[in-house]
mmCIF file of C-alpha atoms in Angstrom:
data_model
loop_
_atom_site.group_PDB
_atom_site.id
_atom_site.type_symbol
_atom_site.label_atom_id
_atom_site.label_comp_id
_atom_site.label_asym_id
_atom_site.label_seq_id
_atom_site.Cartn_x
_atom_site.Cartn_y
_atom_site.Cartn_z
ATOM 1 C CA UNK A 1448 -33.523 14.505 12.200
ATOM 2 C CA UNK A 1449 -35.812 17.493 13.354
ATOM 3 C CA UNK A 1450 -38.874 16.522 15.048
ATOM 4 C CA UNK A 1451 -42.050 15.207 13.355
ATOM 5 C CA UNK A 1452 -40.267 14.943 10.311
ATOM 6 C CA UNK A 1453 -40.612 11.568 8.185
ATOM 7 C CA UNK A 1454 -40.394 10.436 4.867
ATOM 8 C CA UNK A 1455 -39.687 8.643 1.738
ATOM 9 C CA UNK A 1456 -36.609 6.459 1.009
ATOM 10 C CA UNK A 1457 -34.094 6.556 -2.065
ATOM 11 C CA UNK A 1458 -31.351 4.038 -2.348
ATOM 12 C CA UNK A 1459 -28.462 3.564 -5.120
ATOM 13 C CA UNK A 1460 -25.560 1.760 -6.065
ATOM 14 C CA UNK A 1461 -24.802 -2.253 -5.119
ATOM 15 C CA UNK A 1462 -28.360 -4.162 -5.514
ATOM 16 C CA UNK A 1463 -27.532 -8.026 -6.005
ATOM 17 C CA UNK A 1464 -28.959 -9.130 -3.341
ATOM 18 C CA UNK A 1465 -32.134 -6.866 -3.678
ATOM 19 C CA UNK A 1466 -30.364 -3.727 -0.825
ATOM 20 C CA UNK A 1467 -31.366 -1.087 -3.003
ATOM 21 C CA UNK A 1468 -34.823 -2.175 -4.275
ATOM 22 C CA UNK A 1469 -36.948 -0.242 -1.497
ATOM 23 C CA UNK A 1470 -40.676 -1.356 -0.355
ATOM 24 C CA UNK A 1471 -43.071 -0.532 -2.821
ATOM 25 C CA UNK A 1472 -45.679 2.298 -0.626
ATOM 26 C CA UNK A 1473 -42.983 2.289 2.058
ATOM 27 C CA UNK A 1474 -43.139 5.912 4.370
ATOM 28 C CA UNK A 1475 -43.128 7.483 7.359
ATOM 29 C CA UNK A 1476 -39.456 6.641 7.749
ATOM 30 C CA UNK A 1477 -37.529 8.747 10.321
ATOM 31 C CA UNK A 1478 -33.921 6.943 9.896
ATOM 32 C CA UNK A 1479 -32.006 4.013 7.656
ATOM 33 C CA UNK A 1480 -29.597 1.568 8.546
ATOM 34 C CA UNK A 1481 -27.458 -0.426 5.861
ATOM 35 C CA UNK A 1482 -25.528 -3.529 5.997
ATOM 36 C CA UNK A 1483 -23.109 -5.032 3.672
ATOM 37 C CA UNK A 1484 -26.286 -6.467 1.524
ATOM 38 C CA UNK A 1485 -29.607 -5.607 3.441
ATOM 39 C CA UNK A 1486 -31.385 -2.159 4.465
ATOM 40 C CA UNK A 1487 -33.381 -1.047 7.381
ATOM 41 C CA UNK A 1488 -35.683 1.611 7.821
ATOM 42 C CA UNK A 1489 -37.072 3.017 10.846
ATOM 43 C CA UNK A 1490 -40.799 4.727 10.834
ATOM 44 C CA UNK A 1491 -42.413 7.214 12.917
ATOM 45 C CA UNK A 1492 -44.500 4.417 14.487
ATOM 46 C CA UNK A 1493 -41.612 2.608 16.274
ATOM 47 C CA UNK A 1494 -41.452 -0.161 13.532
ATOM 48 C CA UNK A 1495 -38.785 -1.703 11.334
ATOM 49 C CA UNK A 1496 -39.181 -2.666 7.621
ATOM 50 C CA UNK A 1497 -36.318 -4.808 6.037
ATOM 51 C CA UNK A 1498 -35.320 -5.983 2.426
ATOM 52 C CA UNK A 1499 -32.004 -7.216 0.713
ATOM 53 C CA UNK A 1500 -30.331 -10.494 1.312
ATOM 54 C CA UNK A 1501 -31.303 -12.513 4.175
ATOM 55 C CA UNK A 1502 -28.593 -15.047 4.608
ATOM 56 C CA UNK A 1503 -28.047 -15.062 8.101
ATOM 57 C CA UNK A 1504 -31.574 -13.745 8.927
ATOM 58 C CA UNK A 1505 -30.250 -10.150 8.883
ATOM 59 C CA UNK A 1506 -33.652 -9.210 7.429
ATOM 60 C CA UNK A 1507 -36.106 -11.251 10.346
ATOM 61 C CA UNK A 1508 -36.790 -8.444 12.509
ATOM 62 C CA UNK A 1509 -37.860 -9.730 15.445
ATOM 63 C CA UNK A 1510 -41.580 -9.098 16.596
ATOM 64 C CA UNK A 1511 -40.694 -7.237 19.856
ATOM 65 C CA UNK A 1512 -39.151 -5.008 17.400
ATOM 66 C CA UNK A 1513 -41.800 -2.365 18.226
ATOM 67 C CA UNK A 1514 -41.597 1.335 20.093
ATOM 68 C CA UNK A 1515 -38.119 1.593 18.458
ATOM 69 C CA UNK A 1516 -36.448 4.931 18.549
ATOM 70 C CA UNK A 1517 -32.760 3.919 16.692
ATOM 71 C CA UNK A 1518 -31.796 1.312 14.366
ATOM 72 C CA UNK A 1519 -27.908 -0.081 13.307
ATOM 73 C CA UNK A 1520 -26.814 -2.276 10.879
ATOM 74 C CA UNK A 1521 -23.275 -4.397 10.725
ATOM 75 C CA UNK A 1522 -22.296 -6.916 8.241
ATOM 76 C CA UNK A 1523 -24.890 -9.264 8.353
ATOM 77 C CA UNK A 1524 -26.766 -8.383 11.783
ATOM 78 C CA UNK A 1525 -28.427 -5.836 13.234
ATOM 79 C CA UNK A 1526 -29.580 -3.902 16.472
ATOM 80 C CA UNK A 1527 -32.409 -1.915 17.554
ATOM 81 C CA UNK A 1528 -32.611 0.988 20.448
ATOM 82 C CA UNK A 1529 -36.221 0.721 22.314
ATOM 83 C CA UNK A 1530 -37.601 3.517 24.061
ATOM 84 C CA UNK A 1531 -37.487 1.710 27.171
ATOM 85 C CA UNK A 1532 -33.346 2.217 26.733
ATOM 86 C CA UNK A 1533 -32.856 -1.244 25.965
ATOM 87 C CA UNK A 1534 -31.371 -2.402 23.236
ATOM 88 C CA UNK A 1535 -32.183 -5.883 20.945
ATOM 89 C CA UNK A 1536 -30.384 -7.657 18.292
ATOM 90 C CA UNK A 1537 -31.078 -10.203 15.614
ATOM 91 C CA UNK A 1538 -28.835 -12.166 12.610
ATOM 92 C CA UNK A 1539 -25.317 -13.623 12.538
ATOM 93 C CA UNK A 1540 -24.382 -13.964 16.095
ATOM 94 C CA UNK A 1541 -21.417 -16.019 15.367
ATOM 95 C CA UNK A 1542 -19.337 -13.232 18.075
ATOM 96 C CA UNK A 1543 -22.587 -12.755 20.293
ATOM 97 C CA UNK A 1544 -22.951 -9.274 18.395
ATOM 98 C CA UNK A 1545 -26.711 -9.843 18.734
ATOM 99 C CA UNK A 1546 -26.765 -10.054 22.171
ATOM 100 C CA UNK A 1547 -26.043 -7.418 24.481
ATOM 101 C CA UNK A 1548 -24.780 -7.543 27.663
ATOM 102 C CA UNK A 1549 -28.055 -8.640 29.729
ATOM 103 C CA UNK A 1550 -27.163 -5.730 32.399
ATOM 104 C CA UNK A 1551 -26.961 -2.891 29.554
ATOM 105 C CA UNK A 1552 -30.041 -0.120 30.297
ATOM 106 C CA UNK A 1553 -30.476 3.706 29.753
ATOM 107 C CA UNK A 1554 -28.807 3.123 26.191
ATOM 108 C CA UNK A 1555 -29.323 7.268 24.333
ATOM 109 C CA UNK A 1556 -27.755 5.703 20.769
ATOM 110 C CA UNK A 1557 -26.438 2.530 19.069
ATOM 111 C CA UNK A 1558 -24.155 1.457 16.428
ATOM 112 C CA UNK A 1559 -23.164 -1.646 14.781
ATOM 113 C CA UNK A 1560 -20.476 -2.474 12.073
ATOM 114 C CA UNK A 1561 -18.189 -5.467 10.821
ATOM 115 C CA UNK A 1562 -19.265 -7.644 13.703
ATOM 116 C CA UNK A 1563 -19.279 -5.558 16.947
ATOM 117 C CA UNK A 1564 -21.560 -3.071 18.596
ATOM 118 C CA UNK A 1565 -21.778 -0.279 20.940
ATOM 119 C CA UNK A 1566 -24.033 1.388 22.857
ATOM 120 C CA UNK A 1567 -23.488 4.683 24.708
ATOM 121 C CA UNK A 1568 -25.081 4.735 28.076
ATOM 122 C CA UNK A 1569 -27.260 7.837 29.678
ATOM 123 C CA UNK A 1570 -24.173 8.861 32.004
ATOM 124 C CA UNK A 1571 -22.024 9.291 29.286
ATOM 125 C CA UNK A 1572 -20.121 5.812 29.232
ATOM 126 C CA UNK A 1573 -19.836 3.006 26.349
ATOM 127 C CA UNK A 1574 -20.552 0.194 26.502
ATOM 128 C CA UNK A 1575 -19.568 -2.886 23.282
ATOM 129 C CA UNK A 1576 -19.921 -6.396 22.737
ATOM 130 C CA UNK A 1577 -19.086 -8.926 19.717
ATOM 131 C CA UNK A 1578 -15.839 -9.657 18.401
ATOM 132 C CA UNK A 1579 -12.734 -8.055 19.828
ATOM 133 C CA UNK A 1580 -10.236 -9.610 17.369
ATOM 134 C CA UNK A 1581 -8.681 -6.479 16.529
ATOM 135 C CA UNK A 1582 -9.572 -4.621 19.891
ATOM 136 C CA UNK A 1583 -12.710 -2.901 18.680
ATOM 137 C CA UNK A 1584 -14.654 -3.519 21.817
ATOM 138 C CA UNK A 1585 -12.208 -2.885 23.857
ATOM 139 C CA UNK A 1586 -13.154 0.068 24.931
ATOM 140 C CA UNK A 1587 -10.578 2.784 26.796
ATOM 141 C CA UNK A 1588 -10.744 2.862 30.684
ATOM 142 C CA UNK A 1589 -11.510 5.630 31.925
ATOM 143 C CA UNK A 1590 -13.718 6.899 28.711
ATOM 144 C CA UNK A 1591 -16.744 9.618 29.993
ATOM 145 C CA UNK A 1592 -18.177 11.783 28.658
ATOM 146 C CA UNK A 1593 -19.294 11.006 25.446
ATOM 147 C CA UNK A 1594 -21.905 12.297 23.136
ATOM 148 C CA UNK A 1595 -21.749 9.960 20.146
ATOM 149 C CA UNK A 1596 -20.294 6.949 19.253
ATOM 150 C CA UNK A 1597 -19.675 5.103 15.724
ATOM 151 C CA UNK A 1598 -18.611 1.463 14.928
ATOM 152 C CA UNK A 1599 -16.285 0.548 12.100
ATOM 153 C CA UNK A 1600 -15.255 -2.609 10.504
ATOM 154 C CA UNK A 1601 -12.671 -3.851 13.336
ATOM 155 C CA UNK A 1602 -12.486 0.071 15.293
ATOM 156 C CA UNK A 1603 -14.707 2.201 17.298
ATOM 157 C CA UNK A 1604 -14.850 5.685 17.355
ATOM 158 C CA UNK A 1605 -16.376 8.471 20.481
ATOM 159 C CA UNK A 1606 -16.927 11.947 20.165
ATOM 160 C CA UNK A 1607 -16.744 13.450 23.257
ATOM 161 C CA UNK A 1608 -18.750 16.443 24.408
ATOM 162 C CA UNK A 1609 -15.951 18.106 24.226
ATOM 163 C CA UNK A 1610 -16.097 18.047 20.445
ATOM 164 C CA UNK A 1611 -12.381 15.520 20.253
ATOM 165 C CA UNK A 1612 -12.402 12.549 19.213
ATOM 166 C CA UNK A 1613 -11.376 8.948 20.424
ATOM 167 C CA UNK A 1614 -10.249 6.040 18.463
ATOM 168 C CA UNK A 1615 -9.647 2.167 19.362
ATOM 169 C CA UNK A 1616 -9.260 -1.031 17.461
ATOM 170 C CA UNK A 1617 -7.615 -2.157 14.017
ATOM 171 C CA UNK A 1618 -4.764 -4.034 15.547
ATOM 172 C CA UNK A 1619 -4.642 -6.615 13.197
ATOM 173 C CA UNK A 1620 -1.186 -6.036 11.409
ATOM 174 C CA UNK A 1621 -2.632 -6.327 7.633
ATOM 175 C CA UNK A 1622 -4.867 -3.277 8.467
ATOM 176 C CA UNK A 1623 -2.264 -1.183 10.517
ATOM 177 C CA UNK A 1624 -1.293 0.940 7.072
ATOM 178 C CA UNK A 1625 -5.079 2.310 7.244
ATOM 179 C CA UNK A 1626 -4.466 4.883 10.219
ATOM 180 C CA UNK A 1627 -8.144 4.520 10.617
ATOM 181 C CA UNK A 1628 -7.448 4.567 14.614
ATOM 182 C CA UNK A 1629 -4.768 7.526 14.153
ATOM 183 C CA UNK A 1630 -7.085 10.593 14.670
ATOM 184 C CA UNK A 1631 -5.490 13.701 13.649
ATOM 185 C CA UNK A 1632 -3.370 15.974 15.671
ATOM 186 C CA UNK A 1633 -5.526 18.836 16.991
ATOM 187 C CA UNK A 1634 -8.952 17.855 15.555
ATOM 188 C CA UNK A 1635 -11.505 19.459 17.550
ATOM 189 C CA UNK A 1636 -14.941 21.248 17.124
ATOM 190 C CA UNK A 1637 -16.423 17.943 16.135
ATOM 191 C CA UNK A 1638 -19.926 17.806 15.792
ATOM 192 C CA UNK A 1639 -20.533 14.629 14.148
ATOM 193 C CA UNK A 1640 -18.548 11.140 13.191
ATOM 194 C CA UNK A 1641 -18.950 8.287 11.007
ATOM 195 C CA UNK A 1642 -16.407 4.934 10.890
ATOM 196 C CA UNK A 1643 -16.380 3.197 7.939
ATOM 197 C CA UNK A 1644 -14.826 -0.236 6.950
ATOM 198 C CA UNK A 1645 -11.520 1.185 6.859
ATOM 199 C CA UNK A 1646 -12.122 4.803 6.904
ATOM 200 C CA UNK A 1647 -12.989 7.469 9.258
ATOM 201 C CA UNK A 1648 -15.197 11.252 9.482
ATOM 202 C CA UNK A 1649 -16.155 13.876 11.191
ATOM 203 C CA UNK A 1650 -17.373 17.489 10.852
ATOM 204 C CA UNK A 1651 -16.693 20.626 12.599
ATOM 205 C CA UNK A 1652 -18.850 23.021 13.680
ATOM 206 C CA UNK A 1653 -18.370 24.953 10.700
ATOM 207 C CA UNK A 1654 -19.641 22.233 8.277
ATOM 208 C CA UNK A 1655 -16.175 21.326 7.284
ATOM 209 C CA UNK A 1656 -15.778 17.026 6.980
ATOM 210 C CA UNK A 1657 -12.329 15.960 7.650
ATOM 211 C CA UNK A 1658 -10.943 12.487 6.897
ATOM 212 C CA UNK A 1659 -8.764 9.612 7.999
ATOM 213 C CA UNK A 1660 -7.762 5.920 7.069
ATOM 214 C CA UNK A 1661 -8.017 4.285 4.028
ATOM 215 C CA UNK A 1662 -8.072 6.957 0.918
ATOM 216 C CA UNK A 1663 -7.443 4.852 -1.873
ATOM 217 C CA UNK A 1664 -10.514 5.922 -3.582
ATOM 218 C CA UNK A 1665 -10.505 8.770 -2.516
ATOM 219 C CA UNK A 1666 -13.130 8.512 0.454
ATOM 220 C CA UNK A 1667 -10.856 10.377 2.953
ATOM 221 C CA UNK A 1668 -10.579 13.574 0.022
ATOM 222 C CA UNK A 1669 -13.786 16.011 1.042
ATOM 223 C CA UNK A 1670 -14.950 17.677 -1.869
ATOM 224 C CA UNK A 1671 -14.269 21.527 -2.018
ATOM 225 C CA UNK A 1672 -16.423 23.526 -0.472
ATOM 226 C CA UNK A 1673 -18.401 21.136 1.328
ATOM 227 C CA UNK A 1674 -20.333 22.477 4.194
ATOM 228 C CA UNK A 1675 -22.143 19.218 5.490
ATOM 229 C CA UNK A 1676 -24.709 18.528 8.552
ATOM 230 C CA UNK A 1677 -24.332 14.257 8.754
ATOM 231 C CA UNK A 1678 -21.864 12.012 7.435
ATOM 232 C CA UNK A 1679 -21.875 8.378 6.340
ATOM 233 C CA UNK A 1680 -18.463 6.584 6.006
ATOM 234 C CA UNK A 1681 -19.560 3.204 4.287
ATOM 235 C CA UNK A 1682 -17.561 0.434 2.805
ATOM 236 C CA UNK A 1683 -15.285 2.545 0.462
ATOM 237 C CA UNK A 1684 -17.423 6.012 0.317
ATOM 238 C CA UNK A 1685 -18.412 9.103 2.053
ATOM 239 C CA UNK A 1686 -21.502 10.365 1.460
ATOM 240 C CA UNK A 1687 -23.003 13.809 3.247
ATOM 241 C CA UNK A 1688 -26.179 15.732 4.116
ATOM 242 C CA UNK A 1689 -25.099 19.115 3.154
ATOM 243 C CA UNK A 1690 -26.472 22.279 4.703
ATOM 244 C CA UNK A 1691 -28.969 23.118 1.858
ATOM 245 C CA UNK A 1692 -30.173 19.482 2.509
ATOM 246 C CA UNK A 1693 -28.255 17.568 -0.583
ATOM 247 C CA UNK A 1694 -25.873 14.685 -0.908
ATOM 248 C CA UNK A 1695 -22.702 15.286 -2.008
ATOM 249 C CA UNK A 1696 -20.766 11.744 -1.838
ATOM 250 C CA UNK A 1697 -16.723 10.046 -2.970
ATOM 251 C CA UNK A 1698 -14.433 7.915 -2.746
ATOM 252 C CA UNK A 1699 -15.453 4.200 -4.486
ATOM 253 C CA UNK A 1700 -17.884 4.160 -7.245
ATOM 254 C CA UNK A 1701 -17.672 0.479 -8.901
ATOM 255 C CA UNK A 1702 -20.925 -0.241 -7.843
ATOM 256 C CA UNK A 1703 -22.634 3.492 -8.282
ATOM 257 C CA UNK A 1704 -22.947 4.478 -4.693
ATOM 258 C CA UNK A 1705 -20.813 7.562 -4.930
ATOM 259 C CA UNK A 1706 -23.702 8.639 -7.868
ATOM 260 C CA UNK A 1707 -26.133 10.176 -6.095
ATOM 261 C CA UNK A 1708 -29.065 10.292 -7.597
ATOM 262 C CA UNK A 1709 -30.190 13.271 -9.687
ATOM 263 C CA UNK A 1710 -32.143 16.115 -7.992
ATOM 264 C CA UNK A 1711 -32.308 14.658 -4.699
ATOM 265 C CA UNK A 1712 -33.042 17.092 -2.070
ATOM 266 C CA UNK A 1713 -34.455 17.788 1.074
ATOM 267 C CA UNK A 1714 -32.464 14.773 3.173
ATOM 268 C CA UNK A 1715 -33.151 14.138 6.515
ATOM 269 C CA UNK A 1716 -31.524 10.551 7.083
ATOM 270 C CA UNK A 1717 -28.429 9.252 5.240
ATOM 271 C CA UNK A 1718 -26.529 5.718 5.401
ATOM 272 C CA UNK A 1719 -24.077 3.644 3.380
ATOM 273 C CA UNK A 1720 -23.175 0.753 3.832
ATOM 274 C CA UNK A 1721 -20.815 -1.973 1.963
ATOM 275 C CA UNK A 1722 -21.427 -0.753 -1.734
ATOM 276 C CA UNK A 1723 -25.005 1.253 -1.344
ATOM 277 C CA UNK A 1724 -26.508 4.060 -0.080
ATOM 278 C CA UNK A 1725 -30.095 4.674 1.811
ATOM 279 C CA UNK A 1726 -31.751 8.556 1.836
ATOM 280 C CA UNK A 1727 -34.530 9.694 3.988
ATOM 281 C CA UNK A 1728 -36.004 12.417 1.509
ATOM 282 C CA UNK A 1729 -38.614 14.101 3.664
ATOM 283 C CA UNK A 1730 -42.447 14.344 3.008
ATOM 284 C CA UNK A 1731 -43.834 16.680 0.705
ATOM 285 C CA UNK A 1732 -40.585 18.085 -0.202
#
C-alpha cells in the first residue's frame, strides 16, 4: 500500500452469512482481512469496521481496537497489529489463538489463518501461538532473518530477506498429498507470499506468481502472462494485484470468488478468504 493512499471496498463471491455485503458509506480503508465468513477492514484512522457472520464473536472488535496499523483474519477469529508493536486478538479462542504470548513486543506484521497466528518480531524472528496440531506453530529453530510471514490452514510460511522461502506444518497424514509445506527446489527472488487453506504463493521480483499445494481447481496454475504486485491464496483461489493495478484471480469458482468483478481497477489492498474476496479500490480512481 503506498502512503496516504485509502479507499473504497469491493467484495464478491460467498455471501451467506452477509461477508460480502460491505458497510453502506464505508472509506478511508487502507487494508482488508477475510475470514472463512466475516470481513475486516482497516481505515486510515487506526480503526476496524466488521460485518459477516458473528458466531464466535469474530465480528466484536474490541474497543482498544484503536491506533491499528495491520489487521488478520483466521477462521473465525481475528488479530490486530497496534502501533505501539503489540498485538490483540478477539473471537474463537478455543486454541488460545486470540491471545498472544503476554511477552510478544516490537511485532512489524501479523497473520492469522485456520486457527493459529504469527507475528514477526522487529529483529527479524517469529514468533506463533494457537493450535499446533499439525506443527504450524512450531516454528524452525534457528529461523532469522525474515521479512514476511503468512499463515495457512494447519502451515506457516517465511520469506526471508533473502528472497527464499520457508515452510512448516501440515503433518497431519490426510493432508500430506497437498505438498503445501514442499517449497520448490530453487525458488528464489521472492518478493511476496500468501498460504492458503491448502495452497501456497509467491512472486518473484519479476512479477511472476509461482504455486504449490493443493491444485485441484486449479489455484496453484498462474494465468499466462501474469505480472502481479500482491497475492492472496484463500480457501481454494488465488487472486492478484497485477502491475497495472487489476485482479486477475483462479482456481475454485463455486461460489464466484474467482469472478472478479467487471472493470475493477486501481487496487491497493487484496484478500480472500474461505469462498470470498475483499478489494481496496483506491479514492478517486
Amino acid at each position: 500500500i503506498r502512503a496516504g493512499q485509502s479507499g473504497t471496498v469491493v467484495a464478491w463471491g460467498e455471501n451467506g452469512s452477509g461477508q460480502a455485503t460491505v458497510p453502506a458509506g464505508l472509506s478511508g480503508v487502507v487494508a482488508v482481512a477475510a475470514g472463512d465468513e466475516f470481513s475486516l477492514a482497516l481505515k486510515s484512522d487506526g480503526t476496524i469496521v466488521a460485518w459477516g457472520a458473528n458466531d464466535i464473536g469474530e465480528t466484536q472488535v474490541p474497543a482498544g481496537a484503536t491506533k491499528v496499523k495491520a489487521i488478520s483474519a483466521g477462521s473465525t477469529f481475528a488479530i490486530a497489529l497496534k502501533a505501539d508493536g503489540t498485538v490483540i486478538g478477539w473471537g474463537d479462542n478455543t486454541y488460545g489463538q486470540t491471545t498472544p504470548p503476554s511477552s510478544l513486543k516490537n511485532v512489524v506484521e501479523i497473520s492469522a489463518a485456520g486457527v493459529h497466528a504469527l507475528a514477526l518480531v522487529s529483529d527479524g524472528t517469529v514468533v506463533a501461538w494457537g493450535a499446533d496440531d499439525n506443527g504450524q506453530t512450531d516454528v524452525p529453530a534457528g529461523l532469522k532473518n525474515v521479512a514476511h510471514v503468512s499463515a495457512g490452514y494447519d502451515f506457516s510460511l517465511a520469506l526471508l530477506k533473502d528472497g527464499t522461502v520457508v515452510a512448516w506444518g501440515d503433518k497431519n497424514p490426510t493432508d500430506a498429498g497437498t505438498g503445501v509445506t514442499r517449497v520448490p527446489s530453487g525458488l528464489s527472488g521472492v518478493t511476496a507470499i500468501s498460504a492458503g487453506y491448502y495452497h501456497s504463493l509467491a512472486v518473484k521480483s519479476d512479477g511472476t506468481v509461482v504455486g504449490w499445494g493443493a491444485g485441484d481447481v486449479g489455484q496453484i496454475t498462474t494465468p499466462a502472462d501474469l505480472k502481479a504486485t500482491v497475492v492472496a491464496a484463500g480457501g481454494n483461489v488465488s487472486v492478484a494485484i497485477t502491475s497495472n493495478g487489476t485482479v486477475a484471480a483462479w482456481g475454485g469458482n463455486e461460489s464466484g470468488q474467482a469472478t472478479v468483478p467487471s472493470g475493477l481497477s486501481h487496487v491497493i489492498a487484496i484478500d480472500a478468504g474461505g469462498s470470498h474476496v475483499l478489494a481496496v479500490v483506491a479514492s478517486g480512481s
